[in-house]
Amino acid sequence: MSIRIVRLGTPRAPGEGLRIGTVRRPPRGVPKTEFASQNWYDVWYPNLAPSVETMKQAQAAQTPAEWNAFVRKYKTEMAEANASRSLDLLAALSHTAALAVGCYCEDESRCHRSLLRGLLAERGADIAA
């Protein structure tokens, strides 16, 4: 089993398993009853999303230095007890269950999703290619 890092709203991969939305807000204009059927997510888990302030910092980042400031701030948020325990849990579950975590961003390299990939890998998660 493993954990995939995905863009929410995209078609699911075969055997992807439970899709977890690590986003601050649900998708706009989509009825809650259709989140899963439209491939957004099965479970909403904003605990691993950047805070509103940090998310705005990422969206405004124009330079590598500004992006790196966002990275530091997001990693600091993820080091807090609740987020850290959540990452540990997902990493452990990745060895026994098929999971996917993700967000809406089109470009993973400029998104907290890329950082989640690294944080989960550091905890020994089995990350799908």
PDB file of C-alpha atoms in Angstrom:
ATOM      1  CA  MET A   1       0.000   0.000   0.000  1.00  0.00           C
ATOM      2  CA  SER A   2       1.071   3.595  -0.287  1.00  0.00           C
ATOM      3  CA  ILE A   3       0.134   7.227  -0.172  1.00  0.00           C
ATOM      4  CA  ARG A   4      -0.246   9.299  -3.323  1.00  0.00           C
ATOM      5  CA  ILE A   5       0.100  13.056  -3.533  1.00  0.00           C
ATOM      6  CA  VAL A   6      -2.619  14.299  -5.912  1.00  0.00           C
ATOM      7  CA  ARG A   7      -4.330  17.333  -7.337  1.00  0.00           C
ATOM      8  CA  LEU A   8      -7.887  17.317  -6.066  1.00  0.00           C
ATOM      9  CA  GLY A   9     -10.544  17.222  -8.767  1.00  0.00           C
ATOM     10  CA  THR A  10      -8.445  15.073 -11.094  1.00  0.00           C
ATOM     11  CA  PRO A  11      -9.361  11.499 -12.058  1.00  0.00           C
ATOM     12  CA  ARG A  12      -8.432   8.913  -9.459  1.00  0.00           C
ATOM     13  CA  ALA A  13      -5.650   6.432 -10.113  1.00  0.00           C
ATOM     14  CA  PRO A  14      -6.512   2.737  -9.941  1.00  0.00           C
ATOM     15  CA  GLY A  15      -6.219   1.573  -6.332  1.00  0.00           C
ATOM     16  CA  GLU A  16      -5.759   5.124  -5.058  1.00  0.00           C
ATOM     17  CA  GLY A  17      -7.838   4.509  -1.948  1.00  0.00           C
ATOM     18  CA  LEU A  18      -9.245   7.136   0.363  1.00  0.00           C
ATOM     19  CA  ARG A  19      -8.679  10.675  -0.927  1.00  0.00           C
ATOM     20  CA  ILE A  20      -7.971  13.260   1.774  1.00  0.00           C
ATOM     21  CA  GLY A  21      -8.356  16.957   1.037  1.00  0.00           C
ATOM     22  CA  THR A  22      -5.653  18.908   2.836  1.00  0.00           C
ATOM     23  CA  VAL A  23      -7.177  22.253   1.904  1.00  0.00           C
ATOM     24  CA  ARG A  24      -8.380  25.210   3.918  1.00  0.00           C
ATOM     25  CA  ARG A  25     -11.776  25.399   2.179  1.00  0.00           C
ATOM     26  CA  PRO A  26     -14.080  22.971   0.356  1.00  0.00           C
ATOM     27  CA  PRO A  27     -14.418  23.358  -3.425  1.00  0.00           C
ATOM     28  CA  ARG A  28     -16.671  26.279  -4.298  1.00  0.00           C
ATOM     29  CA  GLY A  29     -19.961  25.622  -6.001  1.00  0.00           C
ATOM     30  CA  VAL A  30     -19.834  21.865  -5.423  1.00  0.00           C
ATOM     31  CA  PRO A  31     -22.522  20.285  -3.250  1.00  0.00           C
ATOM     32  CA  LYS A  32     -21.022  18.428  -0.295  1.00  0.00           C
ATOM     33  CA  THR A  33     -22.744  15.247  -1.451  1.00  0.00           C
ATOM     34  CA  GLU A  34     -20.717  15.365  -4.695  1.00  0.00           C
ATOM     35  CA  PHE A  35     -17.205  15.956  -3.317  1.00  0.00           C
ATOM     36  CA  ALA A  36     -16.233  12.277  -3.636  1.00  0.00           C
ATOM     37  CA  SER A  37     -18.096  11.515  -6.873  1.00  0.00           C
ATOM     38  CA  GLN A  38     -16.422  14.500  -8.577  1.00  0.00           C
ATOM     39  CA  ASN A  39     -12.980  13.340  -7.373  1.00  0.00           C
ATOM     40  CA  TRP A  40     -12.405  16.223  -4.980  1.00  0.00           C
ATOM     41  CA  TYR A  41     -11.966  14.228  -1.767  1.00  0.00           C
ATOM     42  CA  ASP A  42     -13.603  11.640   0.460  1.00  0.00           C
ATOM     43  CA  VAL A  43     -12.523  13.284   3.714  1.00  0.00           C
ATOM     44  CA  TRP A  44     -11.797  16.946   4.333  1.00  0.00           C
ATOM     45  CA  TYR A  45      -8.767  17.358   6.604  1.00  0.00           C
ATOM     46  CA  PRO A  46      -7.723  21.016   6.793  1.00  0.00           C
ATOM     47  CA  ASN A  47      -5.316  20.229   9.666  1.00  0.00           C
ATOM     48  CA  LEU A  48      -2.512  19.838   7.116  1.00  0.00           C
ATOM     49  CA  ALA A  49      -3.392  22.900   5.049  1.00  0.00           C
ATOM     50  CA  PRO A  50      -1.401  26.097   5.502  1.00  0.00           C
ATOM     51  CA  SER A  51      -3.012  28.709   7.737  1.00  0.00           C
ATOM     52  CA  VAL A  52      -4.818  31.469   5.859  1.00  0.00           C
ATOM     53  CA  GLU A  53      -1.918  33.862   6.496  1.00  0.00           C
ATOM     54  CA  THR A  54       0.657  31.316   5.302  1.00  0.00           C
ATOM     55  CA  MET A  55      -1.425  30.401   2.248  1.00  0.00           C
ATOM     56  CA  LYS A  56      -1.575  34.071   1.251  1.00  0.00           C
ATOM     57  CA  GLN A  57       2.200  34.272   1.657  1.00  0.00           C
ATOM     58  CA  ALA A  58       2.612  31.346  -0.772  1.00  0.00           C
ATOM     59  CA  GLN A  59       0.215  32.854  -3.300  1.00  0.00           C
ATOM     60  CA  ALA A  60       2.065  36.167  -3.221  1.00  0.00           C
ATOM     61  CA  ALA A  61       5.563  34.647  -3.482  1.00  0.00           C
ATOM     62  CA  GLN A  62       7.310  36.004  -6.580  1.00  0.00           C
ATOM     63  CA  THR A  63      10.941  35.263  -5.818  1.00  0.00           C
ATOM     64  CA  PRO A  64      12.797  32.196  -4.571  1.00  0.00           C
ATOM     65  CA  ALA A  65      13.440  34.017  -1.276  1.00  0.00           C
ATOM     66  CA  GLU A  66       9.725  34.694  -0.805  1.00  0.00           C
ATOM     67  CA  TRP A  67       8.883  31.073  -1.620  1.00  0.00           C
ATOM     68  CA  ASN A  68      11.531  29.861   0.833  1.00  0.00           C
ATOM     69  CA  ALA A  69      10.002  32.083   3.525  1.00  0.00           C
ATOM     70  CA  PHE A  70       6.670  30.347   2.889  1.00  0.00           C
ATOM     71  CA  VAL A  71       8.370  26.930   3.067  1.00  0.00           C
ATOM     72  CA  ARG A  72       9.897  27.769   6.456  1.00  0.00           C
ATOM     73  CA  LYS A  73       6.605  29.055   7.827  1.00  0.00           C
ATOM     74  CA  TYR A  74       4.596  26.053   6.577  1.00  0.00           C
ATOM     75  CA  LYS A  75       7.142  23.602   7.980  1.00  0.00           C
ATOM     76  CA  THR A  76       6.937  25.416  11.310  1.00  0.00           C
ATOM     77  CA  GLU A  77       3.162  24.976  11.263  1.00  0.00           C
ATOM     78  CA  MET A  78       3.544  21.285  10.433  1.00  0.00           C
ATOM     79  CA  ALA A  79       5.971  20.836  13.350  1.00  0.00           C
ATOM     80  CA  GLU A  80       3.222  21.808  15.808  1.00  0.00           C
ATOM     81  CA  ALA A  81       1.887  18.861  17.819  1.00  0.00           C
ATOM     82  CA  ASN A  82      -1.439  18.221  16.068  1.00  0.00           C
ATOM     83  CA  ALA A  83      -0.064  18.536  12.557  1.00  0.00           C
ATOM     84  CA  SER A  84       3.018  16.501  13.411  1.00  0.00           C
ATOM     85  CA  ARG A  85       0.899  13.678  14.841  1.00  0.00           C
ATOM     86  CA  SER A  86      -1.310  13.784  11.733  1.00  0.00           C
ATOM     87  CA  LEU A  87       1.737  13.408   9.496  1.00  0.00           C
ATOM     88  CA  ASP A  88       2.989  10.514  11.633  1.00  0.00           C
ATOM     89  CA  LEU A  89      -0.403   8.815  11.363  1.00  0.00           C
ATOM     90  CA  LEU A  90      -0.578   9.177   7.575  1.00  0.00           C
ATOM     91  CA  ALA A  91       2.983   7.915   7.205  1.00  0.00           C
ATOM     92  CA  ALA A  92       2.182   4.843   9.306  1.00  0.00           C
ATOM     93  CA  LEU A  93      -1.092   4.195   7.476  1.00  0.00           C
ATOM     94  CA  SER A  94       0.700   4.380   4.125  1.00  0.00           C
ATOM     95  CA  HIS A  95       2.247   0.979   4.883  1.00  0.00           C
ATOM     96  CA  THR A  96      -1.106  -0.762   5.342  1.00  0.00           C
ATOM     97  CA  ALA A  97      -3.693   1.243   3.389  1.00  0.00           C
ATOM     98  CA  ALA A  98      -4.033   3.000   0.062  1.00  0.00           C
ATOM     99  CA  LEU A  99      -4.407   6.752   0.623  1.00  0.00           C
ATOM    100  CA  ALA A 100      -4.130   9.969  -1.321  1.00  0.00           C
ATOM    101  CA  VAL A 101      -3.662  13.500  -0.022  1.00  0.00           C
ATOM    102  CA  GLY A 102      -3.864  16.652  -2.035  1.00  0.00           C
ATOM    103  CA  CYS A 103      -5.011  20.148  -2.779  1.00  0.00           C
ATOM    104  CA  TYR A 104      -6.288  22.203  -5.695  1.00  0.00           C
ATOM    105  CA  CYS A 105      -3.081  23.804  -6.988  1.00  0.00           C
ATOM    106  CA  GLU A 106      -2.203  23.108 -10.598  1.00  0.00           C
ATOM    107  CA  ASP A 107       1.564  23.339 -10.064  1.00  0.00           C
ATOM    108  CA  GLU A 108       2.711  21.017  -7.285  1.00  0.00           C
ATOM    109  CA  SER A 109       6.157  22.628  -7.175  1.00  0.00           C
ATOM    110  CA  ARG A 110       4.543  25.902  -5.996  1.00  0.00           C
ATOM    111  CA  CYS A 111       2.149  24.327  -3.541  1.00  0.00           C
ATOM    112  CA  HIS A 112       2.122  22.917  -0.012  1.00  0.00           C
ATOM    113  CA  ARG A 113       1.464  19.535  -1.639  1.00  0.00           C
ATOM    114  CA  SER A 114       5.142  19.285  -2.611  1.00  0.00           C
ATOM    115  CA  LEU A 115       6.099  20.002   0.981  1.00  0.00           C
ATOM    116  CA  LEU A 116       3.662  17.383   2.286  1.00  0.00           C
ATOM    117  CA  ARG A 117       5.388  14.859   0.027  1.00  0.00           C
ATOM    118  CA  GLY A 118       8.724  15.656   1.659  1.00  0.00           C
ATOM    119  CA  LEU A 119       7.371  15.744   5.210  1.00  0.00           C
ATOM    120  CA  LEU A 120       5.694  12.360   4.763  1.00  0.00           C
ATOM    121  CA  ALA A 121       8.832  10.880   3.186  1.00  0.00           C
ATOM    122  CA  GLU A 122      10.903  12.101   6.164  1.00  0.00           C
ATOM    123  CA  ARG A 123       8.552  10.087   8.407  1.00  0.00           C
ATOM    124  CA  GLY A 124       9.092   6.945   6.360  1.00  0.00           C
ATOM    125  CA  ALA A 125       5.834   7.008   4.407  1.00  0.00           C
ATOM    126  CA  ASP A 126       5.508   4.674   1.447  1.00  0.00           C
ATOM    127  CA  ILE A 127       4.964   7.291  -1.288  1.00  0.00           C
ATOM    128  CA  ALA A 128       3.540   6.137  -4.643  1.00  0.00           C
ATOM    129  CA  ALA A 129       5.286   7.334  -7.769  1.00  0.00           C
TER     130      ALA A 129
END
